[in-house]
Coordinates of C-alpha atoms in Angstrom, one line a residue:
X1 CA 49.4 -43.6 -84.9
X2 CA 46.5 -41.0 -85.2
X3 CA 44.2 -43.2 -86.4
X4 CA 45.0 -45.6 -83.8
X5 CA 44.8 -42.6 -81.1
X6 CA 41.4 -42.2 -82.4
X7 CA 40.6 -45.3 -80.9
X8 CA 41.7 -44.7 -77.4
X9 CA 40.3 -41.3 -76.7
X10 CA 37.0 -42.8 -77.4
X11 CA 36.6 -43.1 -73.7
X12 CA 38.7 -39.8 -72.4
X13 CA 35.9 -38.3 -71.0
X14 CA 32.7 -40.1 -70.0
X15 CA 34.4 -41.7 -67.2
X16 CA 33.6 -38.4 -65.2
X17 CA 30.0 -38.6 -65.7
X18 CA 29.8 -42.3 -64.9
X19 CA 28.4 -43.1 -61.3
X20 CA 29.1 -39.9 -59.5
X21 CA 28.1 -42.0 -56.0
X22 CA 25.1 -41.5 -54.2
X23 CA 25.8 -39.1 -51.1
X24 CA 23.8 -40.1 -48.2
X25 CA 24.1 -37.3 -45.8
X26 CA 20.5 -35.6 -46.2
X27 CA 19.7 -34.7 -42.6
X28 CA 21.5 -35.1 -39.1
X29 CA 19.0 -36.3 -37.3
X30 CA 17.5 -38.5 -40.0
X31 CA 21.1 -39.9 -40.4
X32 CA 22.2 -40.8 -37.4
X33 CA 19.3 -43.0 -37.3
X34 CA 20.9 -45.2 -39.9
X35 CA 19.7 -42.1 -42.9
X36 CA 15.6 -43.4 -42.5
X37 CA 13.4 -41.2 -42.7
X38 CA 10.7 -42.2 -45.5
X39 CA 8.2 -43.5 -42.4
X40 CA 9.4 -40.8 -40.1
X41 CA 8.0 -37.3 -38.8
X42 CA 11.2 -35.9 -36.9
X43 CA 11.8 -32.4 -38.0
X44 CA 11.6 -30.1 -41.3
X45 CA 14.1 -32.6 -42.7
X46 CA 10.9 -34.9 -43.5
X47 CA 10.7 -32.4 -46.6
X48 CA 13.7 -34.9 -48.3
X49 CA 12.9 -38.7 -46.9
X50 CA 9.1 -38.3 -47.9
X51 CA 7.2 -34.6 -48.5
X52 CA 3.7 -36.3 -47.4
X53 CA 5.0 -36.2 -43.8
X54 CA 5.2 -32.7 -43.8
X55 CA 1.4 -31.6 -42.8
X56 CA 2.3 -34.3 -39.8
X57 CA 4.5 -31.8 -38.1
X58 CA 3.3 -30.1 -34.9
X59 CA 4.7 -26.9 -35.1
X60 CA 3.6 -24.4 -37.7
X61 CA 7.0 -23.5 -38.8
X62 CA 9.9 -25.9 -38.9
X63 CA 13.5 -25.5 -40.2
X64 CA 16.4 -27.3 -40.5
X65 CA 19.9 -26.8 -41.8
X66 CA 23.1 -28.9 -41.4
X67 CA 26.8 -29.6 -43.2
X68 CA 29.1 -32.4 -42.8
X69 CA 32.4 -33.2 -43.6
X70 CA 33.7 -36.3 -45.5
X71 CA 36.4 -37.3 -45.5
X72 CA 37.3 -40.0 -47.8
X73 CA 40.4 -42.4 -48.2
X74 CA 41.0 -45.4 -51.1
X75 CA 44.3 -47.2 -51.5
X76 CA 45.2 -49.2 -54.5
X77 CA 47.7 -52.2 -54.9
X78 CA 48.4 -54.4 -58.1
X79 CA 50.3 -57.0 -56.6
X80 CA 51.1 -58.7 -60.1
X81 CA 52.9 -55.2 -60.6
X82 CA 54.1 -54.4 -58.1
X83 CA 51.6 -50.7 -58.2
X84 CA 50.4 -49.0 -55.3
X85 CA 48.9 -45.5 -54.7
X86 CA 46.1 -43.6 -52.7
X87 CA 43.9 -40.6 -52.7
X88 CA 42.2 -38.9 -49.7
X89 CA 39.7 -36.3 -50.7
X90 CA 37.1 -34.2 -48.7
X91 CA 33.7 -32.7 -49.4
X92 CA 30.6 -30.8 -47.7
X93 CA 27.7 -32.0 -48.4
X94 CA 24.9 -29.8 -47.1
X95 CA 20.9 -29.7 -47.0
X96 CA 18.6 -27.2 -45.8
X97 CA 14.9 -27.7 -44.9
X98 CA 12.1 -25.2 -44.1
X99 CA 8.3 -26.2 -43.8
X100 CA 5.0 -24.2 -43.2
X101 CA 1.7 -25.5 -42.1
X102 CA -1.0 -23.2 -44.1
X103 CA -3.7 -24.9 -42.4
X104 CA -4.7 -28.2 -40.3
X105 CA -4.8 -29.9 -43.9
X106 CA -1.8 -28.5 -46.0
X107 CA 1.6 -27.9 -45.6
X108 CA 3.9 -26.1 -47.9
X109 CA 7.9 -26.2 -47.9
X110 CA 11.5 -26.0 -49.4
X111 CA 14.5 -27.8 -49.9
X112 CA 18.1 -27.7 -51.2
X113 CA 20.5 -31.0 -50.6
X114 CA 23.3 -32.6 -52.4
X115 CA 22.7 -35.8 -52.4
X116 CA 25.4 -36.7 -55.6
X117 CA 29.1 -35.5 -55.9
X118 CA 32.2 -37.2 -56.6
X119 CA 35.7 -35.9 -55.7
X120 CA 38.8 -38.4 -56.5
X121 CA 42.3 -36.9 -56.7
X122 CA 45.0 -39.4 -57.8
X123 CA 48.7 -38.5 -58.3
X124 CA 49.1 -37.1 -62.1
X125 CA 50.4 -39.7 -64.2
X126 CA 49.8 -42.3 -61.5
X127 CA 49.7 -46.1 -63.1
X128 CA 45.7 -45.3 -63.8
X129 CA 45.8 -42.2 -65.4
X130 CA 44.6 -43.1 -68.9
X131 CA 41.3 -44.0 -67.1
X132 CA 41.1 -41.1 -64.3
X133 CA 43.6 -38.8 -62.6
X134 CA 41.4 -36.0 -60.7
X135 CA 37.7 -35.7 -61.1
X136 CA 35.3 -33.1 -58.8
X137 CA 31.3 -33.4 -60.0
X138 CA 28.5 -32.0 -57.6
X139 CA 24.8 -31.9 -58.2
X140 CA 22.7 -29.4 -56.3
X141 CA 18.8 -30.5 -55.9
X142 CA 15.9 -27.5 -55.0
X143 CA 13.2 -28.6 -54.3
X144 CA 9.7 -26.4 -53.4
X145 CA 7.3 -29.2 -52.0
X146 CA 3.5 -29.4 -51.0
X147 CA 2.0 -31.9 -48.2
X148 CA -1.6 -32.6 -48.3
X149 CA -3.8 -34.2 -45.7
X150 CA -6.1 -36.2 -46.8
X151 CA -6.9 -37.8 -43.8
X152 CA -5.5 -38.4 -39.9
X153 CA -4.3 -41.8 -41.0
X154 CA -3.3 -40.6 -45.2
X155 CA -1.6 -38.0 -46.5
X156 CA -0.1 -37.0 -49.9
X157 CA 3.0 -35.0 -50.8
X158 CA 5.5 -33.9 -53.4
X159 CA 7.2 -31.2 -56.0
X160 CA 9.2 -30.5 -58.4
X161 CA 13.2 -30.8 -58.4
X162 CA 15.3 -28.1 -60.0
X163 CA 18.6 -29.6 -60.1
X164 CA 22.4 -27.5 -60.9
X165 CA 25.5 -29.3 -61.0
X166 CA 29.0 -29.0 -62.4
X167 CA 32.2 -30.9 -63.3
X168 CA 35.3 -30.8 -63.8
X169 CA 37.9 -34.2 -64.9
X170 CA 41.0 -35.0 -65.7
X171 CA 42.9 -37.8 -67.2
X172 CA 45.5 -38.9 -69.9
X173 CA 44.9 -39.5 -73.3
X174 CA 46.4 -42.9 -73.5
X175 CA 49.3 -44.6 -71.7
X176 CA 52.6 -44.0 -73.9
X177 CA 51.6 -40.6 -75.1
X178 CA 53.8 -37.7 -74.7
X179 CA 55.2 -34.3 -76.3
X180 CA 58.7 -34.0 -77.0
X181 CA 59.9 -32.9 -73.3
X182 CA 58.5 -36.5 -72.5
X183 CA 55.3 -35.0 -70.5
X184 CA 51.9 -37.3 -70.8
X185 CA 49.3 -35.4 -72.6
X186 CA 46.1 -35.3 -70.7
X187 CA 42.9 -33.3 -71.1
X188 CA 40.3 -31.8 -68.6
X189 CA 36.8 -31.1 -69.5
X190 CA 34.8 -28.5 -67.5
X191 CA 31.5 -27.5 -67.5
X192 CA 29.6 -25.7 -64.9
X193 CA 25.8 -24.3 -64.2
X194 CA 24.4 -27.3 -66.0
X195 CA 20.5 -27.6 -65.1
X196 CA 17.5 -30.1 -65.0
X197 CA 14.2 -30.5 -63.8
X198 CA 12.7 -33.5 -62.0
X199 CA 10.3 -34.4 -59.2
X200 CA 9.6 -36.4 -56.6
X201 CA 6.0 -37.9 -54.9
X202 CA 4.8 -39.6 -52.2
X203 CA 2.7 -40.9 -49.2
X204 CA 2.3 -41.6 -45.6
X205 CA -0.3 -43.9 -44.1
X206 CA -0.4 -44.3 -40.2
X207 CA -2.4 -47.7 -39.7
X208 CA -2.4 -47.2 -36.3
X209 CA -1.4 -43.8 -33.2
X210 CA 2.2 -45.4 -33.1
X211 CA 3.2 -46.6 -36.6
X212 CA 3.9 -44.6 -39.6
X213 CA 4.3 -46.5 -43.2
X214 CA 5.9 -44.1 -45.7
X215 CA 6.8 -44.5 -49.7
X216 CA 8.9 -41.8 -52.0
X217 CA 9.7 -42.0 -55.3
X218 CA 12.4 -39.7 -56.9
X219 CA 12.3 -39.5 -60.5
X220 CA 15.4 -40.1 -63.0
X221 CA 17.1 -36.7 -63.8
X222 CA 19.3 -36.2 -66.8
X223 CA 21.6 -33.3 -66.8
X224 CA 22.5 -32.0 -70.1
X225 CA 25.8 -30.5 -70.6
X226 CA 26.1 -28.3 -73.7
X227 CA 29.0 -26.4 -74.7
X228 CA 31.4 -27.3 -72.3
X229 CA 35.0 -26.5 -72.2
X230 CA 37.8 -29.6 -73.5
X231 CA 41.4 -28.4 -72.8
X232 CA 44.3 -30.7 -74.0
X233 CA 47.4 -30.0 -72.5
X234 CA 51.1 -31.4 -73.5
X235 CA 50.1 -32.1 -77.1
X236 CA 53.0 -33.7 -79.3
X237 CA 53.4 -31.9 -82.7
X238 CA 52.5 -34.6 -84.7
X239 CA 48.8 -34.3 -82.8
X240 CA 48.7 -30.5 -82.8
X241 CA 48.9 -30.9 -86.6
X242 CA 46.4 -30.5 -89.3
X243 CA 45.2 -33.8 -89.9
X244 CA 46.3 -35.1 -93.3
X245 CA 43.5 -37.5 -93.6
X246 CA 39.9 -37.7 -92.8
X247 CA 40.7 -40.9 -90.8
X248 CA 43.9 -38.7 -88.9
X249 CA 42.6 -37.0 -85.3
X250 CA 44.0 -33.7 -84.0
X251 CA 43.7 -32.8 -80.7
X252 CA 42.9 -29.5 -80.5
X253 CA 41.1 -27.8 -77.6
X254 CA 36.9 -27.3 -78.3
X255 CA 33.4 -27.5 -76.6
X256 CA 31.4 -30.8 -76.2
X257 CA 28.0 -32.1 -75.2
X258 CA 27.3 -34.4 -73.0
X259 CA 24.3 -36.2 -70.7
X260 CA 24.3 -37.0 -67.1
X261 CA 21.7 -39.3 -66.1
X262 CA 21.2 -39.3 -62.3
X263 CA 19.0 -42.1 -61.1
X264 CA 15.1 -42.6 -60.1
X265 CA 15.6 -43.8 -56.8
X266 CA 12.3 -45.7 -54.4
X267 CA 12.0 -46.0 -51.1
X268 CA 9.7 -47.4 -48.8
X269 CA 9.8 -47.6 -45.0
X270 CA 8.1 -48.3 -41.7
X271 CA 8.5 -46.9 -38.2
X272 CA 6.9 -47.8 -35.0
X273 CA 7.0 -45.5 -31.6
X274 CA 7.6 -48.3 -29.2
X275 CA 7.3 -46.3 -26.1
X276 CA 7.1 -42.5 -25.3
X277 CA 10.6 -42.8 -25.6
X278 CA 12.0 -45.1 -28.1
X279 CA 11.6 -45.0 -31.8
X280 CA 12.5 -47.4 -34.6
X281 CA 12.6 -47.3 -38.6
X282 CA 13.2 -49.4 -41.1
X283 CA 14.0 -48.1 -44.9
X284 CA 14.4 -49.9 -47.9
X285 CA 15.6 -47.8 -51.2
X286 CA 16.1 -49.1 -54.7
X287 CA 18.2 -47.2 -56.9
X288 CA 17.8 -47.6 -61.1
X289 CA 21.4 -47.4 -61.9
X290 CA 20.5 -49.5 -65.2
X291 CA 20.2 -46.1 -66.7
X292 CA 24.3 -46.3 -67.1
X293 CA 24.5 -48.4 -69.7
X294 CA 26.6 -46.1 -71.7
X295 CA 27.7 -42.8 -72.2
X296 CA 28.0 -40.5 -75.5
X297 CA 30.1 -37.4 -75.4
X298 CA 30.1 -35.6 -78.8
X299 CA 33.1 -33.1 -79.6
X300 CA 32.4 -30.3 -82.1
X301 CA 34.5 -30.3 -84.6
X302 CA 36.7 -26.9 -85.6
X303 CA 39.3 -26.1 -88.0
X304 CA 41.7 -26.9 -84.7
X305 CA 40.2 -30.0 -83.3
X306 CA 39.5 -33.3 -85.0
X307 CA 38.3 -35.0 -81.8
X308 CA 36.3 -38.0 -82.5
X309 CA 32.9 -38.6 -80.2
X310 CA 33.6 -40.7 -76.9
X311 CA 31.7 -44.0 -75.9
X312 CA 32.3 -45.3 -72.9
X313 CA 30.1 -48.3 -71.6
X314 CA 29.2 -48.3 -67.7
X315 CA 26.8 -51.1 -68.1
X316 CA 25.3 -50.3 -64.1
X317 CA 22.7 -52.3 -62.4
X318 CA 20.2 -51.4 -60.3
X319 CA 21.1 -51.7 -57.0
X320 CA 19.4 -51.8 -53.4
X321 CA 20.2 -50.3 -49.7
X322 CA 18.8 -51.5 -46.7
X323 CA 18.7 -49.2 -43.7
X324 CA 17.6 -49.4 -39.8
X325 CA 17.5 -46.6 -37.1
X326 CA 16.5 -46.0 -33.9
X327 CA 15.7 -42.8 -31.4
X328 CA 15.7 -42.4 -27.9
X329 CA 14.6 -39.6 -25.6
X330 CA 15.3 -40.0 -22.1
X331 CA 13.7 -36.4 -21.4
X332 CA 12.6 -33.2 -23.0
X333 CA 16.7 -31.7 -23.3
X334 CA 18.1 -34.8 -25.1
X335 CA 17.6 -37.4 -27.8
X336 CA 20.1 -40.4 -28.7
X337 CA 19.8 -42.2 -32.5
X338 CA 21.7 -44.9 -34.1
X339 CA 21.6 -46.8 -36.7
X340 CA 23.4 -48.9 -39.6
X341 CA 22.4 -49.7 -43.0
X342 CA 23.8 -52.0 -45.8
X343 CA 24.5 -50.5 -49.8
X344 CA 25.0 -52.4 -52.6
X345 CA 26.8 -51.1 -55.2
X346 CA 25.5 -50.6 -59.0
X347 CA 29.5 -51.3 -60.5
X348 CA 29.7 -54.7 -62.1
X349 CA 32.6 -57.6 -62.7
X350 CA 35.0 -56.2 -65.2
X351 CA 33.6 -52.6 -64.9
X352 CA 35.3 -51.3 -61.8
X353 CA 36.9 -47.8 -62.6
X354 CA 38.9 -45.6 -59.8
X355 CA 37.4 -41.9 -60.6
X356 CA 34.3 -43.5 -58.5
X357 CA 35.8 -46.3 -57.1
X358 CA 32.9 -47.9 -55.0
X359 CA 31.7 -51.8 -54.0
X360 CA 29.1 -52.9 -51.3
X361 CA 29.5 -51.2 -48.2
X362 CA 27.9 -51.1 -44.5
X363 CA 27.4 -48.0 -43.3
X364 CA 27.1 -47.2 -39.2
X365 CA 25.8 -44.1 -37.8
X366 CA 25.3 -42.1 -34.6
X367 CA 24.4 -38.6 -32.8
X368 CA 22.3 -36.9 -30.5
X369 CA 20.0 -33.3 -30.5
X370 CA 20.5 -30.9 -27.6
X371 CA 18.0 -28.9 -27.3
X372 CA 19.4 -24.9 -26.6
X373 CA 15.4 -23.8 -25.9
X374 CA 12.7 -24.9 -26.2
X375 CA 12.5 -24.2 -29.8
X376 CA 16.0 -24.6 -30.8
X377 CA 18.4 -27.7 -31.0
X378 CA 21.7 -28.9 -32.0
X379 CA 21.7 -31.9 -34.1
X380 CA 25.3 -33.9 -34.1
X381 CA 25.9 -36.8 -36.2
X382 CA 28.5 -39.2 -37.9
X383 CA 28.9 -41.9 -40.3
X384 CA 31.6 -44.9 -40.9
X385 CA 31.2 -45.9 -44.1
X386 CA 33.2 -49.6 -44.4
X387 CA 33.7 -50.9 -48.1
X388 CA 34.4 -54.7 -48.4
X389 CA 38.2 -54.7 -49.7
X390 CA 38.3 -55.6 -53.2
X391 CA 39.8 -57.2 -56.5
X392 CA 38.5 -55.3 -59.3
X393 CA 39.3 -54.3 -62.5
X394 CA 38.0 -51.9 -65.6
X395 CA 38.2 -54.2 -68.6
X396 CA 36.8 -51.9 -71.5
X397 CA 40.2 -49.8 -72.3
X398 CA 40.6 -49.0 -75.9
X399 CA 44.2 -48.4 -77.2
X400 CA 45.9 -49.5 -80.1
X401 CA 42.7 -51.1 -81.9
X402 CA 42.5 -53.1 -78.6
X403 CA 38.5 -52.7 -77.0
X404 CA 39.8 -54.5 -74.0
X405 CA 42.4 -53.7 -72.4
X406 CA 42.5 -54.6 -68.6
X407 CA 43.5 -52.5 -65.6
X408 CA 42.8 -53.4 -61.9
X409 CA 44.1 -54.5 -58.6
X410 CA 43.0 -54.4 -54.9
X411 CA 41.0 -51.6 -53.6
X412 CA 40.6 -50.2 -49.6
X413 CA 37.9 -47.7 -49.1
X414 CA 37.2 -45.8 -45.7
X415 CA 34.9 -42.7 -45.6
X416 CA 34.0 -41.3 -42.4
X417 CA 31.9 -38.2 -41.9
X418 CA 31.4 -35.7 -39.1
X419 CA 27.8 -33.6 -39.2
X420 CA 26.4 -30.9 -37.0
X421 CA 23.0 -29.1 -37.9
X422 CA 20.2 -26.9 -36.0
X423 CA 16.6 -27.3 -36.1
X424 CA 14.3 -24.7 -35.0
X425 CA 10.5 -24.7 -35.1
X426 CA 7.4 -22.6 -33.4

């Protein structure tokens, strides 16, 4: 049997590092117009869609800072089994933006946004806890920028990204182990203040007084955790045991390592000032997921912990998102913005896993700015987020010798989100 365990924990925890979804809630006004912004000059939160649009803004100072609340919902079903269960969990994503124009020609800034985090919540020992039962990871991004001018019509833009994150994930260790009282063992890695560097560049050329083309690239950014905590909990004797073989596992609590690649992402947009009064933008954003292929989580070894290292294959694609917006300002107090954009998801056939349990989705979006003064305004916004129900499955299990074992159903996903920001500027 400990041999055979060996097998199955070979995936216990790389699960939680796999796809931590993209959080799209960078800026209220930016997403209420659909979240473009690459091609537009709005407010300080230019600073995340593309950096070079930052020596575009009129005012020598300009700030922006906003939260939102998501709230998210997923319900499974395995018809064939008769299974259900569901998980609602909330988060607050948050960004804040401030920008300062040195000079006519160069424009200086900083930034700090979330734009990845996961948080699942499942009922312990549901029907999918050997792959996931709660999982929370959050990635921080800071980001000091610098816009140059090089022209009216050109201008260049970009920094580097000092990234923080954390996680913490728990799941069982297979799905028929127990201690003696009959309690599933699990386990729950943690690791927090795990840090990274990356960067981001771009441009913004305006062809003509009412059009504004835009392109942003974000590079790939690998978090490294190192020394993190692995707690096993409920452990049967005959696991707690010194192993009496070099081919017997123990599972005794120790550190790991682990890396979280977090995707280079591209985006390119394009937005046209029809009249005085009405604005539209157009985004397109391709994300290289393909860097999930799979990921390695290496215990250290003690005298009280024969954990083997876990492999866990992800095998993500890259994956695009198409976005449209629109702003109107009937008059110096107001302005109106919509928007709706479609995402595809990087998960494929056969590799559908509930801690990040995501397909294609449409997103709509809407909110206003008031403005208090002159100089200060209240930014509202909100997001649906619809996810095309689903029959999926995660087919890459290993227990008993068994690389394949199979566990999926139908899958509803809802995520709605509620923002409310202020932008100031002089």
């Amino acid at each position: 049997m400990k041999k055979l365990l060996s097998l199955t924990m070979m995936a216990v925890v790389t699960s939680a590092f796999a796809g931590g979804y993209r959080v799209s809630l960078q800026g209220q006004k930016q997403l209420a117009m659909g979240h473009t912004g690459v091609g537009v000059v709005n407010s300080a939160e230019v600073l995340f869609f593309n950096p070079a649009g930052a020596v575009y803004l009129k005012d020598r100072f300009s700030a922006s800072i906003g939260a939102n609340a998501l709230f998210a919902r997923t319900k499974y079903q395995s018809m064939e089994n008769n299974l259900r269960n569901s998980t609602s969990n909330t988060g607050t994503p948050f960004s804040a933006y401030i920008a300062y124009k040195a000079t006519d020609w160069l424009s200086v800034g900083l930034a700090a946004y979330t734009p990845y985090g996961s948080a699942v919540e499942w009922d312990k020992d549901w029907d999918g806890a050997h792959l996931v039962n709660n999982i929370d990871l959050e990635a921080i991004y800071i980001q000091p920028i610098v816009s140059v001018k090089v022209s009216d019509q050109f201008s260049v833009g970009g920094g580097p990204i000092f990234v923080t994150g954390s996680v913490n994930f728990n799941r069982n260790v297979g799905r028929s182990v127990t201690d003696e009282m009959g309690n599933k063992t699990d386990v729950t890695i943690d690791e927090s203040g795990v840090t990274a560097w990356g960067w981001s560049a771009g441009f913004m050329f305006n062809p003509a007084k009412t059009v504004r083309l835009g392109v942003n690239y974000r590079s790939e950014i690998t978090m490294k955790a190192r020394d993190g905590q692995a707690t096993f909990h409920d452990v049967p004797a005959y696991l707690a045991d010194s192993p009496t073989s070099a081919q017997d596992i123990q599972l005794g609590n120790t550190t790991f390592n682990a890396n979280l690649p977090l995707p280079a992402e591209l985006t390119a947009g394009i937005s046209v000032q029809l009249t005085d009064k009405w604005l539209v933008a157009f985004d397109y954003n391709r994300a290289f997921w393909n860097v999930y292929d799979a990921l390695v989580v290496d215990f250290k070894h003690t005298s009280t912990s024969q954990v083997p290292q876990s492999y866990n294959p992800r095998n993500y694609k890259d994956a695009s998102t198409y976005r449209v917006g629109t702003q109107f300002k009937p008059n110096d107090k107001f302005s109106f913005r919509a928007g709706w954009y479609f995402d595809e998801s990087p998960v494929q056939r056969g590799y559908f896993a509930p801690e990040t349990p995501r397909n294609d989705s449409m997103g709509f979006t809407g909110g206003l700015t008031y403005m208090i003064t002159n100089k200060l305004g209240v930014d509202v916004s909100f997001l649906y987020l619809h996810f095309k129900e689903i029959d999926a499955s995660y087919d890459h299990y290993v227990e008993d010798g068994n690389p394949n074992i199979s566990f999926g159903g139908t899958y509803k996903n809802v995520v709605f989100s509620p923002g409310i920001g202020l932008s100031y500027s002089f």
